[in-house]
PDB file of C-alpha atoms in Angstrom:
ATOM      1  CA  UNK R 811      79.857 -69.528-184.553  1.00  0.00           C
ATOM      2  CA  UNK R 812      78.903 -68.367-181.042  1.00  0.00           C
ATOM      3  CA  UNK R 813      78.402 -64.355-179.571  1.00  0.00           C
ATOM      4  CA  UNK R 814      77.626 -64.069-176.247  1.00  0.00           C
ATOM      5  CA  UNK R 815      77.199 -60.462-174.751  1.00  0.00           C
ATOM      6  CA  UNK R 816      77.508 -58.858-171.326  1.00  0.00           C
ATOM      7  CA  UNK R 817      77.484 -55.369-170.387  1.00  0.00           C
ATOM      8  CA  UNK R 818      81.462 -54.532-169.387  1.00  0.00           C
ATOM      9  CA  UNK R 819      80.827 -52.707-166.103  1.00  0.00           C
ATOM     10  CA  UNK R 820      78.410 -52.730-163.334  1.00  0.00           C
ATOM     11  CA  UNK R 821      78.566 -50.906-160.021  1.00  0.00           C
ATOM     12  CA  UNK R 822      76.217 -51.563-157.006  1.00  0.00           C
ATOM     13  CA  UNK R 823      75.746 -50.961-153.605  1.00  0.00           C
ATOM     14  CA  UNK R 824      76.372 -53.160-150.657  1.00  0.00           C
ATOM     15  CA  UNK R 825      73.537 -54.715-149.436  1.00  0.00           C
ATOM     16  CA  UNK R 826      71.605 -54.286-152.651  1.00  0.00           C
ATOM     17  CA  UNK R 827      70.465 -56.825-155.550  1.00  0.00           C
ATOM     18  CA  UNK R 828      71.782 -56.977-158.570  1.00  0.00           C
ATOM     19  CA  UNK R 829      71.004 -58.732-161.911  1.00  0.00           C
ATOM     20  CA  UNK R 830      73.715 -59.624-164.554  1.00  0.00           C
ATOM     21  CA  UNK R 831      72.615 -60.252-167.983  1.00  0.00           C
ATOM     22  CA  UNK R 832      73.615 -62.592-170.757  1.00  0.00           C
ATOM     23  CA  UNK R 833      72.737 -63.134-174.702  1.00  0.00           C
ATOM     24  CA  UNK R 834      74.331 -65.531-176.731  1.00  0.00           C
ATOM     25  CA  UNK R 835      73.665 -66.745-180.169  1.00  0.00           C
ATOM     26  CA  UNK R 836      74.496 -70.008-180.896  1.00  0.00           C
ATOM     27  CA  UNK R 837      74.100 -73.340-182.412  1.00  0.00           C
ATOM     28  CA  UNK R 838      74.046 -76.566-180.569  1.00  0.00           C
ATOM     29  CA  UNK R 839      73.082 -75.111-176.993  1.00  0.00           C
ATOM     30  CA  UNK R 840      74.001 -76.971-174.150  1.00  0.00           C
ATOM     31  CA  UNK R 841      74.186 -75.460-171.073  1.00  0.00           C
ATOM     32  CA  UNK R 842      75.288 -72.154-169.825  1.00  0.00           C
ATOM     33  CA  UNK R 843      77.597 -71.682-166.754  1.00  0.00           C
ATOM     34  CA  UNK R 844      78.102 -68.570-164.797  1.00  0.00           C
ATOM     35  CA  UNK R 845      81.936 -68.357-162.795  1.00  0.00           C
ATOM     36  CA  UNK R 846      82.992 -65.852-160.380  1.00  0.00           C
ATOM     37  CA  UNK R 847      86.651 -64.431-161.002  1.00  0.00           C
ATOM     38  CA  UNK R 848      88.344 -62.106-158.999  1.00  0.00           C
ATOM     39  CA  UNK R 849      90.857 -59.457-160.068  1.00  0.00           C
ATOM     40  CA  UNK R 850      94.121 -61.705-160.503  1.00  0.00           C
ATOM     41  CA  UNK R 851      93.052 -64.967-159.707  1.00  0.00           C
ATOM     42  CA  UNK R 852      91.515 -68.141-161.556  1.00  0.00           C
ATOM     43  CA  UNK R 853      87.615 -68.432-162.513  1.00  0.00           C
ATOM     44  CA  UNK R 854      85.386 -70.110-159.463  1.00  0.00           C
ATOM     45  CA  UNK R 855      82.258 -71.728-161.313  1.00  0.00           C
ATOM     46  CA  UNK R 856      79.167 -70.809-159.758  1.00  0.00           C
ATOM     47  CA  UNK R 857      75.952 -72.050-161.207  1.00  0.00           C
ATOM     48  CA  UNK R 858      75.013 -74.249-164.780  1.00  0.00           C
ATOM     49  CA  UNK R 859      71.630 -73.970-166.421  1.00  0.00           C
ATOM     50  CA  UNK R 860      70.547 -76.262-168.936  1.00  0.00           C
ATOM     51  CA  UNK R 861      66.367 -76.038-168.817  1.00  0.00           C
ATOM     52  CA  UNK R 862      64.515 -72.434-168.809  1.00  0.00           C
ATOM     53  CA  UNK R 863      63.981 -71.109-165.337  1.00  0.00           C
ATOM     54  CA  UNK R 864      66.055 -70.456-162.359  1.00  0.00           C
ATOM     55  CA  UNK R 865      68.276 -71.868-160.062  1.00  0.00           C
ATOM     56  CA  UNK R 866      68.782 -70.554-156.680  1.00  0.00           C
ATOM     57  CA  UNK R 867      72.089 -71.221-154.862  1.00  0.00           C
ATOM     58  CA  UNK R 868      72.258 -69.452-151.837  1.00  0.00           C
ATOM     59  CA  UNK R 869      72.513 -65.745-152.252  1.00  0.00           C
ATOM     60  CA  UNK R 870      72.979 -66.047-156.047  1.00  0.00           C
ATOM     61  CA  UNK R 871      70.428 -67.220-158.806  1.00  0.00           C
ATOM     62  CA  UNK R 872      70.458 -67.772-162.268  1.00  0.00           C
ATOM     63  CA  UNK R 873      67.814 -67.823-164.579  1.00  0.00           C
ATOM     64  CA  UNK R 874      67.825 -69.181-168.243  1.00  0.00           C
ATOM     65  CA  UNK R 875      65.277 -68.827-171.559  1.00  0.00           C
ATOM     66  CA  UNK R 876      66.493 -70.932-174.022  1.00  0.00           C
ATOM     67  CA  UNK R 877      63.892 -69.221-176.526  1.00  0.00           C
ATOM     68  CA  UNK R 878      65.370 -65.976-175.760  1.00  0.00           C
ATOM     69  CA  UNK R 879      68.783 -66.820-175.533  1.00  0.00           C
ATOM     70  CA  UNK R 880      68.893 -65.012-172.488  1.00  0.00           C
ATOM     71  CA  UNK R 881      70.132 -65.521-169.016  1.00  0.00           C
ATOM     72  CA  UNK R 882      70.749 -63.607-165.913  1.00  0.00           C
ATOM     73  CA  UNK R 883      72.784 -63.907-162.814  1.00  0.00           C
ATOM     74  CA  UNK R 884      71.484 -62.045-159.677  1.00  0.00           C
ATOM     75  CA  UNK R 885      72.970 -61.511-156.229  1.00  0.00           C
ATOM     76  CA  UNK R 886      71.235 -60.713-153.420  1.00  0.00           C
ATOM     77  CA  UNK R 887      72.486 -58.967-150.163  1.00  0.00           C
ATOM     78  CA  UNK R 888      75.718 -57.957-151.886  1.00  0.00           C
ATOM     79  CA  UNK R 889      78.477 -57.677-149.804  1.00  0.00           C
ATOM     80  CA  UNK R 890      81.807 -56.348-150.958  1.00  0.00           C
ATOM     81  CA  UNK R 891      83.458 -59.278-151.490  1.00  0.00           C
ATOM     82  CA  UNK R 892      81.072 -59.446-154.903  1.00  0.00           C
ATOM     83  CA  UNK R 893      83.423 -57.336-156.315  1.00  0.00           C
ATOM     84  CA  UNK R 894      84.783 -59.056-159.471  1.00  0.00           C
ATOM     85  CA  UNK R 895      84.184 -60.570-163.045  1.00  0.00           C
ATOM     86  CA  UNK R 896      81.219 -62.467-163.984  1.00  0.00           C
ATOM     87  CA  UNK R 897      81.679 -64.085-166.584  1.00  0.00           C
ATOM     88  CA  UNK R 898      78.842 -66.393-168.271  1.00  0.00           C
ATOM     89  CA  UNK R 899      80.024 -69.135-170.758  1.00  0.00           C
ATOM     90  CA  UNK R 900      77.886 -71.486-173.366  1.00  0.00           C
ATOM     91  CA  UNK R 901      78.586 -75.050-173.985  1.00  0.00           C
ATOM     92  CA  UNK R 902      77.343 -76.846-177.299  1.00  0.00           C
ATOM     93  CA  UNK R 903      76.745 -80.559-178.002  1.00  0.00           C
ATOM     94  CA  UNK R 904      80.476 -80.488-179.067  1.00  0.00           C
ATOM     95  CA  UNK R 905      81.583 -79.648-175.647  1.00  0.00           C
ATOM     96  CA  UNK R 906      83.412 -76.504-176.055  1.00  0.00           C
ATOM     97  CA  UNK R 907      82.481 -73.441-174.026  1.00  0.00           C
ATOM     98  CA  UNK R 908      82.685 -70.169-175.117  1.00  0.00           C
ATOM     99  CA  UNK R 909      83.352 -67.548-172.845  1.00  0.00           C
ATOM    100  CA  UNK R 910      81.760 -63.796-173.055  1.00  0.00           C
ATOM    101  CA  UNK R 911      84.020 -61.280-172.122  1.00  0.00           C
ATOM    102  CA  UNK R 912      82.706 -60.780-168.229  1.00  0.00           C
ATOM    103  CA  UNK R 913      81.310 -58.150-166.462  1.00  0.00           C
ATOM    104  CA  UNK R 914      82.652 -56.004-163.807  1.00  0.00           C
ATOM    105  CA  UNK R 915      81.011 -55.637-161.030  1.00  0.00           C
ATOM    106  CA  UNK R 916      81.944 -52.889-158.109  1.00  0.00           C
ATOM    107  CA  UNK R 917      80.349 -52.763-154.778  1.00  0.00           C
ATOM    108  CA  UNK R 918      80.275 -49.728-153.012  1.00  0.00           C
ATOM    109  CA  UNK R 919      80.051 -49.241-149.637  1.00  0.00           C
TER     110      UNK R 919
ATOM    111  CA  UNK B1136      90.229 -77.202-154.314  1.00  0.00           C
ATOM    112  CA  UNK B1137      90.470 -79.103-157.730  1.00  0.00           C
ATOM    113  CA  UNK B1138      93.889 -80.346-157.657  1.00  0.00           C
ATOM    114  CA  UNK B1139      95.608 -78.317-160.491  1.00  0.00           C
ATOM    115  CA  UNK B1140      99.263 -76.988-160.668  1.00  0.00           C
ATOM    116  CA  UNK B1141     100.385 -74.437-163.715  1.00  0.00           C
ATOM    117  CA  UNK B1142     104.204 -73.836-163.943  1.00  0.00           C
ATOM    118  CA  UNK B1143     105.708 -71.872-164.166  1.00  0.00           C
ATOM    119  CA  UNK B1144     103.414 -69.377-162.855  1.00  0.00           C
ATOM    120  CA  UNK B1145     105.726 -66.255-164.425  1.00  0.00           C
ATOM    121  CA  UNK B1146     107.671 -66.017-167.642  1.00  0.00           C
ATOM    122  CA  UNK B1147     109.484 -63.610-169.494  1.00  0.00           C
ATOM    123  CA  UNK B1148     110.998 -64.036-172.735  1.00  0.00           C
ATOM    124  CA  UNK B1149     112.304 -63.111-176.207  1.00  0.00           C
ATOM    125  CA  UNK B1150     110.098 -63.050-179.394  1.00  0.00           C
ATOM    126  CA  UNK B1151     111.411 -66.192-181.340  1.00  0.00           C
ATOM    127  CA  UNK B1152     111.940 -68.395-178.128  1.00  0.00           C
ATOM    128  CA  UNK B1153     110.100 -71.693-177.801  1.00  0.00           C
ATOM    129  CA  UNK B1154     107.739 -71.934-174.602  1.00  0.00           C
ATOM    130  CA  UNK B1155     106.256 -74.629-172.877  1.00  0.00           C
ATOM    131  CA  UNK B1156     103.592 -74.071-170.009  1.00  0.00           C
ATOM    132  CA  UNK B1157     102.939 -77.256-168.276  1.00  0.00           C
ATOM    133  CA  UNK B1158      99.378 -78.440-166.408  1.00  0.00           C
ATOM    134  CA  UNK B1159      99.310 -81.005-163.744  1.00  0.00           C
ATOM    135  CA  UNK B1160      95.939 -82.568-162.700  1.00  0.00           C
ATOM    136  CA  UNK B1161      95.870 -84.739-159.782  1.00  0.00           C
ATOM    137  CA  UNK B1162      92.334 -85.599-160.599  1.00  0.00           C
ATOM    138  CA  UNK B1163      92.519 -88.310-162.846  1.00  0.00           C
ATOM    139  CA  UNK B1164      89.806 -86.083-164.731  1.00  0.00           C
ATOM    140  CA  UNK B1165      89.611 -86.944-168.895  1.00  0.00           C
ATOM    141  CA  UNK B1166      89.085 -83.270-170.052  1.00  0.00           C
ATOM    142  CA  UNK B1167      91.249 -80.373-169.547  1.00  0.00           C
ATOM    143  CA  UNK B1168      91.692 -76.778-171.358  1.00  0.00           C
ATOM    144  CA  UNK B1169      94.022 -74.079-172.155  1.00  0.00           C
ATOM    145  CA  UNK B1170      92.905 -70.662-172.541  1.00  0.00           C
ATOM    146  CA  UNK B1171      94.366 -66.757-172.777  1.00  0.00           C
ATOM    147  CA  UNK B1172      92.466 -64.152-171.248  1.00  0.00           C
ATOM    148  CA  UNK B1173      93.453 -60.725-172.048  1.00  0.00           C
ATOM    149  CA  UNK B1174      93.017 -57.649-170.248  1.00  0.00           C
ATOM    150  CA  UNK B1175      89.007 -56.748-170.237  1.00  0.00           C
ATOM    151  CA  UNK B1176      88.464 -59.949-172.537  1.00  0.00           C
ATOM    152  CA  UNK B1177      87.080 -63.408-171.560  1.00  0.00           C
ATOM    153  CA  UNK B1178      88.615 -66.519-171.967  1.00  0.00           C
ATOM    154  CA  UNK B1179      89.464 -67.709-175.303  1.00  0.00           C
ATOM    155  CA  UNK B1180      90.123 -71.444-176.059  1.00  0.00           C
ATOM    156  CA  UNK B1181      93.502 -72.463-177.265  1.00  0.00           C
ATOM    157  CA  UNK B1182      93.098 -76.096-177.667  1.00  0.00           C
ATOM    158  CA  UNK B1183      91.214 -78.834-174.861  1.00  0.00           C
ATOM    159  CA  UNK B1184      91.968 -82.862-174.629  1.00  0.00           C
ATOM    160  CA  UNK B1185      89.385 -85.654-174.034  1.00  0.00           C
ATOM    161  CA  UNK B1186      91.613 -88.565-173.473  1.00  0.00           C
ATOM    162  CA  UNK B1187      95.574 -89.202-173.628  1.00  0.00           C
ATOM    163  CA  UNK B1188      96.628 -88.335-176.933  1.00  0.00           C
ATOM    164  CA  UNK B1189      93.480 -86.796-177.854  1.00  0.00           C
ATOM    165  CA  UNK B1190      93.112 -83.210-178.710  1.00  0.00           C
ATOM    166  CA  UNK B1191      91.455 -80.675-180.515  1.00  0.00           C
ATOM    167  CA  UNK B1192      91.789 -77.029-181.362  1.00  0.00           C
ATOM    168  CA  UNK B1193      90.093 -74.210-180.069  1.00  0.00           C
ATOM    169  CA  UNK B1194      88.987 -70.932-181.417  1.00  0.00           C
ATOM    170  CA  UNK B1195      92.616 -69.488-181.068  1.00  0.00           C
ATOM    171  CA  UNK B1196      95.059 -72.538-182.336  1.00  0.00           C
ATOM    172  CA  UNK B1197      97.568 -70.567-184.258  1.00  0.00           C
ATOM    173  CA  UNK B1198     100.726 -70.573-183.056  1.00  0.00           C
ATOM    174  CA  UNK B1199     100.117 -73.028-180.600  1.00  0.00           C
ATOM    175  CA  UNK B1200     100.715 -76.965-179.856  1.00  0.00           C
ATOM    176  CA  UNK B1201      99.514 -79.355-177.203  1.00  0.00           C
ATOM    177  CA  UNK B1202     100.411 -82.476-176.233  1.00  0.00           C
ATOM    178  CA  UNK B1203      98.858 -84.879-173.734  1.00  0.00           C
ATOM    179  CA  UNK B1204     100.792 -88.261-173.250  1.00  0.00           C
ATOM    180  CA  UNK B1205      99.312 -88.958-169.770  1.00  0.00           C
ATOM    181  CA  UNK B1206      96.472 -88.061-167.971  1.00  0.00           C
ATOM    182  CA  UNK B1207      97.475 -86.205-165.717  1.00  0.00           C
ATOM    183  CA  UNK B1208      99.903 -83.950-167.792  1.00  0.00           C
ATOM    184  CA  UNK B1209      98.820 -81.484-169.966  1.00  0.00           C
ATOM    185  CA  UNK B1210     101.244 -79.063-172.445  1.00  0.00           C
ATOM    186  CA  UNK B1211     100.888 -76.428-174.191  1.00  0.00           C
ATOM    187  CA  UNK B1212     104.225 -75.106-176.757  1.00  0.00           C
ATOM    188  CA  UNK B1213     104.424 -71.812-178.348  1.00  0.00           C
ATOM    189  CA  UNK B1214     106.824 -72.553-181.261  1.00  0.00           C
ATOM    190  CA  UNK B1215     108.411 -69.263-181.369  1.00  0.00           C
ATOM    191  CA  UNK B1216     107.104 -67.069-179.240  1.00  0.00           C
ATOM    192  CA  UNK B1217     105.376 -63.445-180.584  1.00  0.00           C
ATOM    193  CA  UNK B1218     104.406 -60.362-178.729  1.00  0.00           C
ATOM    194  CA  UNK B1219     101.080 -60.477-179.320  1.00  0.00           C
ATOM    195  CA  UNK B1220     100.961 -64.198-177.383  1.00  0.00           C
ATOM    196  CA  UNK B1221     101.858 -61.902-174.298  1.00  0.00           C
ATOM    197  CA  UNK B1222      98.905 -63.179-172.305  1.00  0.00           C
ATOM    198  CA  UNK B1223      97.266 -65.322-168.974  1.00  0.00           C
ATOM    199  CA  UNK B1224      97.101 -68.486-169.471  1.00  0.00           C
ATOM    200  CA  UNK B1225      94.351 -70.460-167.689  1.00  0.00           C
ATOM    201  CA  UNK B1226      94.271 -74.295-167.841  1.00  0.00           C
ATOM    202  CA  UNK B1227      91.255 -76.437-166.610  1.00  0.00           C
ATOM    203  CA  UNK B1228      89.839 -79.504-165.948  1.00  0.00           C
ATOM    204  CA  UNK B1229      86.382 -81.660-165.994  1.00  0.00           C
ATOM    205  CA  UNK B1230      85.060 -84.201-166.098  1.00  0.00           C
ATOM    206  CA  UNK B1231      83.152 -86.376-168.532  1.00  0.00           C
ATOM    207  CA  UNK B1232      79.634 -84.115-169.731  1.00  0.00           C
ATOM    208  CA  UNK B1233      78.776 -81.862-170.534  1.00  0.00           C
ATOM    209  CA  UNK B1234      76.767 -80.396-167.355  1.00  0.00           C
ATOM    210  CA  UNK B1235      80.312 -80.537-165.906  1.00  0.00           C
ATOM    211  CA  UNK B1236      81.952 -77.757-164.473  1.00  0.00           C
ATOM    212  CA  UNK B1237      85.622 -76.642-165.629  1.00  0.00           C
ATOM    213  CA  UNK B1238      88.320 -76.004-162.337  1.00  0.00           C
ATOM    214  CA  UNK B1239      91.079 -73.601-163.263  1.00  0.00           C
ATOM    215  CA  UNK B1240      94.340 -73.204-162.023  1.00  0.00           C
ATOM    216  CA  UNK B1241      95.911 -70.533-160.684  1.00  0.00           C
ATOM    217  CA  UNK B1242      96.881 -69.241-164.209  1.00  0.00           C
ATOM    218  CA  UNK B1243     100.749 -68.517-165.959  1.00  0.00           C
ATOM    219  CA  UNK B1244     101.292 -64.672-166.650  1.00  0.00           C
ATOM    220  CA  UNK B1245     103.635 -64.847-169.694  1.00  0.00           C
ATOM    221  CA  UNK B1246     105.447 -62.005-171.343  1.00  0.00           C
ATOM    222  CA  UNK B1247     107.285 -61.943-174.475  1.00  0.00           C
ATOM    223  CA  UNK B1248     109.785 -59.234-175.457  1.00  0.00           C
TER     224      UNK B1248
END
């Protein structure tokens, strides 16, 4: 089966960085997706790793070790608006995703 | 914005009812998803299709039916509803791979009595 783990709250401070962590365990890796989802509304996707390293979109990165089974998301000059879920979801060969359950993230002023 | 439509987008109802959720794609995309998400939880997969009439079941199935007889409609039926299905229910969509990002809709906040 799959476990993926993310810590359940963060809080930060505008203008700050931030980084977002990730484990999984499972079998038949295939990608991982971060999405953005904000307090009563639908889940935005915001970056897909499939190879180690990072990806840099903007103000937001995201870095995968396959090895590890680790990834991160970090956001850079955060601005309120970064207030919401993060949630970071695994795809296998099969191509189902499994969500973990998301991490909070406040921004304070 | 992916063109997705969940209806209706509220619902209350009485334990033992039948309930069907309906997703609309305008996308002509082959995949699409239901899911619950529950307060502090992720999502959970109820059941996804990869073509008309094909479907399979997610980690969640019980209790719940799909049906997809065109491509652009996708249905999910609680047989008789329970309280603990009391839930938001997210559909998606993608396309073909797996490096392919799901769209949501705007989600259907049901509640059964």
């Amino acid at each position: 089966g799959q476990n993926i783990d993310q810590p359940t709250e963060m809080t930060a401070t505008e203008g700050a960085i931030v980084q977002i962590n990730c484990t999984y365990q499972t079998s038949g890796f295939n990608g991982l997706f971060w999405y953005q989802q904000h307090a009563g509304e639908a889940p935005t996707f915001l970056s897909y790793n499939v190879l180690d390293g990072l990806e840099e979109k903007g103000r937001f990165s995201s870095f995968l070790s396959r090895s590890k089974g680790y990834s991160y998301l970090l956001l850079k000059e955060l601005q309120m608006k970064d207030s919401a879920s993060y949630l970071c979801a695994v795809i296998t060969n099969a191509g189902k995703s499994t969500f973990g359950d998301g991490t909070t993230l406040t921004v304070k002023p | 914005d992916a063109g997705i439509t969940q209806s209706p987008r509220h619902k209350v109802t009485e334990t033992g009812t039948p309930v069907t959720l309906r997703c609309h794609q305008t996308e002509n995309h082959r995949y699409m998803y239901w899911y619950r998400q529950d307060p502090g939880h992720g999502l959970r997969l109820i059941h996804y299709s990869y073509g008309v009439k094909d479907t399979d079941k997610g980690e969640v199935s019980d209790g719940y039916s799909v049906s997809r007889s065109k491509t652009e409609d996708f249905l999910l039926t609680l047989e008789s509803a329970t309280s603990s299905q009391t839930s938001v229910y997210f559909c998606a969509i993608s396309e073909q791979g797996l490096n392919q990002p799901q769209h949501f809709g705007d989600g259907t906040r049901l509640s059964i009595l």
